[in-house]
XYZ file of C-alpha atoms in Angstrom:
305
model
C -0.246 -0.221 -0.163
C 0.785 3.208 -1.035
C 1.481 5.862 2.163
C -0.671 8.734 1.197
C 1.681 10.787 3.075
C 3.736 10.407 0.734
C 1.546 10.843 -2.272
C 0.642 14.774 -0.952
C 3.751 15.656 0.464
C 5.414 15.860 -3.212
C 2.206 17.718 -4.699
C 2.271 20.605 -1.460
C 6.044 21.494 -2.809
C 4.786 21.500 -6.585
C 1.805 23.684 -5.510
C 3.812 25.521 -3.039
C 5.962 26.843 -6.507
C 3.105 27.548 -8.589
C 2.060 29.305 -6.128
C 4.661 31.812 -8.298
C 6.899 30.588 -11.049
C 8.164 33.347 -11.656
C 12.123 33.362 -10.352
C 13.009 36.184 -8.441
C 17.317 38.240 -8.677
C 18.182 39.919 -5.842
C 21.771 41.399 -5.349
C 23.163 41.967 -1.941
C 26.914 42.147 -2.544
C 29.064 42.925 -5.959
C 32.392 44.223 -5.208
C 35.395 41.826 -5.303
C 37.610 40.504 -3.638
C 37.275 43.776 -0.100
C 34.724 45.843 0.649
C 34.722 49.637 -0.188
C 32.964 52.974 1.639
C 32.645 56.193 0.257
C 31.006 58.757 -1.863
C 32.745 57.338 -5.167
C 31.378 53.922 -4.564
C 27.982 54.512 -3.507
C 26.350 54.186 -6.972
C 26.547 50.740 -6.778
C 27.649 49.539 -3.680
C 30.594 48.532 -1.666
C 29.465 45.363 0.323
C 31.267 42.236 -1.652
C 29.585 38.994 -3.302
C 25.941 37.664 -2.781
C 22.914 37.449 -4.223
C 19.491 35.327 -3.623
C 17.412 33.450 -6.345
C 13.719 32.467 -5.479
C 11.930 30.262 -7.243
C 8.014 30.256 -5.600
C 9.022 29.967 -1.848
C 12.456 28.968 -2.101
C 15.373 30.388 -1.729
C 18.301 29.995 -3.629
C 21.772 32.294 -2.046
C 25.166 32.456 -3.859
C 27.700 33.490 -1.682
C 28.071 35.102 1.502
C 30.178 38.697 1.189
C 29.536 41.204 2.784
C 25.949 41.247 1.239
C 24.448 38.038 2.960
C 23.877 41.124 6.364
C 21.746 42.871 3.651
C 19.776 39.629 2.761
C 19.708 39.007 6.406
C 18.210 42.192 7.606
C 15.646 42.057 4.223
C 14.526 38.989 5.350
C 13.749 39.299 9.047
C 12.186 41.926 8.257
C 9.566 40.402 6.116
C 9.309 38.557 9.444
C 8.262 35.546 7.669
C 9.508 32.311 9.679
C 11.259 29.941 10.068
C 13.338 30.636 7.233
C 15.121 27.940 4.768
C 17.647 28.437 2.260
C 20.527 26.816 -0.432
C 23.316 28.454 -0.164
C 25.889 27.780 -2.735
C 29.660 28.505 -1.738
C 31.810 29.541 -4.867
C 34.741 29.044 -3.100
C 35.443 29.619 0.324
C 38.508 33.090 0.048
C 37.291 35.993 2.398
C 34.680 38.143 -0.326
C 33.107 34.596 -0.633
C 32.285 33.956 3.275
C 33.487 36.553 5.681
C 29.444 37.908 6.538
C 28.364 34.310 7.578
C 28.480 34.963 10.390
C 26.638 37.974 10.181
C 23.828 36.009 8.927
C 21.324 36.093 12.018
C 18.515 32.981 10.960
C 22.091 31.199 11.722
C 21.307 32.406 15.248
C 17.822 31.481 15.291
C 15.963 28.125 15.981
C 13.686 27.160 13.104
C 15.565 27.989 10.822
C 17.357 25.146 8.453
C 20.065 25.985 5.964
C 21.971 23.803 3.421
C 25.832 25.408 2.394
C 27.158 23.391 -0.747
C 30.035 23.562 -1.984
C 33.295 21.891 -3.182
C 35.321 20.760 -0.320
C 38.702 21.969 0.122
C 41.331 18.797 -0.687
C 42.883 18.841 3.121
C 39.709 20.307 4.595
C 36.488 20.314 4.121
C 33.659 23.632 4.009
C 32.471 23.620 7.108
C 36.031 24.003 8.492
C 36.809 26.447 6.861
C 33.639 28.611 7.382
C 34.352 27.744 11.028
C 37.385 28.389 11.906
C 36.922 32.287 11.183
C 34.633 31.896 13.732
C 38.053 30.685 16.325
C 37.971 33.251 19.249
C 41.502 34.996 17.566
C 39.469 36.273 14.717
C 35.582 36.616 15.736
C 34.249 37.458 19.146
C 30.843 34.811 18.768
C 32.064 31.143 18.502
C 29.645 28.868 15.439
C 28.130 26.837 18.815
C 25.840 29.755 18.855
C 24.087 29.266 15.621
C 20.699 27.527 16.754
C 19.443 26.606 13.458
C 19.911 23.421 11.596
C 22.801 23.830 9.009
C 23.982 20.649 6.919
C 26.895 21.003 4.532
C 26.672 18.657 1.222
C 30.391 19.089 -0.272
C 29.796 18.655 -4.492
C 32.375 18.375 -7.454
C 31.441 19.494 -11.027
C 27.832 17.476 -11.273
C 24.381 17.563 -12.027
C 21.732 16.711 -9.431
C 17.783 17.917 -8.426
C 16.715 19.834 -5.149
C 12.465 18.569 -5.546
C 11.907 19.744 -10.004
C 14.781 22.939 -10.126
C 17.864 21.419 -11.955
C 21.323 22.321 -10.647
C 24.516 21.870 -12.615
C 28.287 22.843 -11.324
C 31.447 22.494 -12.661
C 34.683 23.728 -11.983
C 36.120 27.396 -12.926
C 39.751 28.880 -13.775
C 40.967 30.154 -10.154
C 43.771 29.837 -8.058
C 41.706 27.318 -6.191
C 38.948 24.910 -6.419
C 35.893 26.918 -7.393
C 32.068 26.283 -8.485
C 29.791 27.930 -10.732
C 26.476 27.261 -11.230
C 23.583 26.948 -13.424
C 19.648 26.982 -12.237
C 17.057 25.118 -14.299
C 13.415 25.306 -13.443
C 10.504 25.164 -16.020
C 12.196 27.116 -18.786
C 13.958 29.990 -17.420
C 17.970 29.591 -16.382
C 20.672 31.430 -13.943
C 24.034 30.810 -13.674
C 26.174 32.298 -11.553
C 29.906 32.355 -12.564
C 32.202 33.735 -10.286
C 35.327 33.676 -9.538
C 36.704 32.597 -13.215
C 39.399 34.145 -15.819
C 38.519 33.462 -19.464
C 41.872 33.907 -20.490
C 42.610 35.489 -23.776
C 42.933 32.861 -26.756
C 46.763 33.438 -26.852
C 47.493 33.635 -23.045
C 49.379 29.774 -22.703
C 47.045 29.401 -20.605
C 44.366 29.032 -22.724
C 41.829 25.530 -22.703
C 39.167 25.605 -25.712
C 38.346 22.524 -23.399
C 37.301 24.634 -20.692
C 36.099 27.460 -22.990
C 33.731 24.787 -24.502
C 32.425 23.172 -20.969
C 31.932 27.190 -19.714
C 30.221 27.962 -22.784
C 27.823 24.872 -22.669
C 26.849 25.646 -19.471
C 26.062 28.924 -19.495
C 24.188 28.412 -22.842
C 20.649 30.531 -23.702
C 20.860 31.074 -19.825
C 18.612 34.005 -18.978
C 20.485 35.913 -17.080
C 24.289 35.028 -16.409
C 25.791 36.916 -13.289
C 29.376 36.317 -14.418
C 33.201 37.471 -12.974
C 33.486 41.377 -14.990
C 35.745 42.339 -12.994
C 38.789 43.959 -15.180
C 38.583 46.941 -18.226
C 40.793 45.474 -21.154
C 42.831 47.550 -20.373
C 43.253 46.657 -16.331
C 43.149 42.852 -17.747
C 47.518 43.619 -19.339
C 48.605 43.361 -16.080
C 46.813 41.007 -15.055
C 46.517 37.944 -16.458
C 46.304 35.061 -14.229
C 44.803 36.150 -11.356
C 42.282 34.340 -11.601
C 39.979 37.127 -12.746
C 37.844 38.009 -16.075
C 37.911 41.078 -18.039
C 35.471 42.671 -20.787
C 36.081 41.596 -23.986
C 36.225 38.173 -23.025
C 33.028 38.095 -21.502
C 31.180 39.505 -23.873
C 32.499 37.018 -26.290
C 30.892 34.272 -24.196
C 27.756 35.651 -23.585
C 27.756 36.538 -27.423
C 28.515 32.670 -27.994
C 25.957 30.920 -25.357
C 23.102 32.600 -26.680
C 22.781 34.088 -23.844
C 19.671 36.493 -23.041
C 21.297 38.826 -20.080
C 25.024 39.239 -19.276
C 24.593 40.897 -15.759
C 28.628 42.475 -15.050
C 29.877 41.578 -11.821
C 33.201 41.584 -9.382
C 33.504 44.822 -9.724
C 37.335 45.503 -8.065
C 37.898 47.222 -4.817
C 39.418 50.004 -7.090
C 36.950 50.909 -9.585
C 34.876 54.072 -8.422
C 31.583 53.316 -10.022
C 32.369 56.121 -12.486
C 35.040 53.760 -13.296
C 32.124 50.996 -13.517
C 30.249 53.046 -15.879
C 32.763 52.926 -18.198
C 32.586 49.127 -17.611
C 29.142 48.627 -18.913
C 29.765 51.038 -22.248
C 32.323 48.718 -22.979
C 30.549 45.670 -22.822
C 27.801 47.185 -24.551
C 30.553 48.492 -27.282
C 31.487 45.105 -27.299
C 28.252 43.153 -27.561
C 27.309 45.908 -30.595
C 30.119 45.465 -32.210
C 29.772 41.265 -32.230
C 26.238 42.432 -33.358
C 25.574 40.280 -30.816
C 21.640 39.240 -29.621
C 22.372 39.362 -26.007
C 21.808 42.057 -23.249
C 23.407 43.071 -21.021
C 23.734 45.422 -17.581
C 25.772 46.094 -14.824
C 23.066 45.358 -11.149
C 23.491 47.332 -7.694
C 23.370 46.377 -4.977
C 19.910 46.381 -3.578
C 18.978 45.484 -7.237
C 15.957 42.985 -8.641
C 14.990 41.391 -11.374
C 11.840 39.406 -11.783
C 11.535 36.886 -14.955
C-alpha cells in the first residue's frame, strides 16, 4: 500500500512552487576582493559577493560575502519565519564567506540551511567556514548557531532540488571554485564567480575549458559573471583569476545568453569606472552584432523573470 503522505508531500511542494512561477533575482553585494566605502562607490555599493534567487517559496543564496548581511536584514524584516535556504558557495575566499558570521538567521532556532560547496583537498567547507569564527578572529563561536545547518560537499555534477535542476562545474581560478546553473521550467540562471577567461593567445588558455563553460551558460536567461577588469587593466593582471570585458562579452554572445550581468567589480573601481566598463561591454556586444542584453546590477537591485 502506498502511503498517502508520500503522495501528498510532493504535491504540496509543487503547489507551493506554482504559487509563483517567476524567478526573483536580488543583488546584495556586487564587489570582489574586499568591501569598499566612500562617496565614489555609493551608486553600485561596496559589499562583497552575495546574490539571492527565489523560486516560489524556495530561496537559493549564492556566496556569503558582506552582502549577505543586507540579505539577513531583508529576510528578518519580512517577518516570515522559519527561514530556510540553500546556500551555494563558489569557493571559500574571504570575499565569499566573511559575511556568514553576520547572517542573523543562523542564530535562530527552527531555521534550516544547507551550505553547498566543493571541499578543499585537506579541509571541509564546514571546517573552513567555522575556523573564521575562532575566538582569535571573531568574538562569537559557531556554537551559538541555533539553526539547523547542514553541509553538502559537491564536485562538478548535476543534481535535482525537488523540480529545480542544478549543474556545477569547476572554474578557472587559483583555488577550487564552482560555477552554477539553475534551471526551472523554461528559465535559467547562471552564477560564474570567480573565473578567468584567458585570452586565446595566452599559454594558459584552454579551448576545452572555454567550451565547457560555454555549454553551461548556453541560452541562459540571466548570466551573472566575474567581469572584474577592463581590457586595459587585465593586461597587467593575467593569471590573477578574474576576467576582462572583451572575453566576457564573447562568451555571452557565443552562448546566446539573453541578459549578461557584470559582477565582482575591482575594489579600486569607482562608480564612474564601472559605468565605463558597462559602456565597453555594450559596445563590444554591438560590434559582435549580438542579441545579448548587458546590464550592471547595483547593490539592492532586483530582477523578476
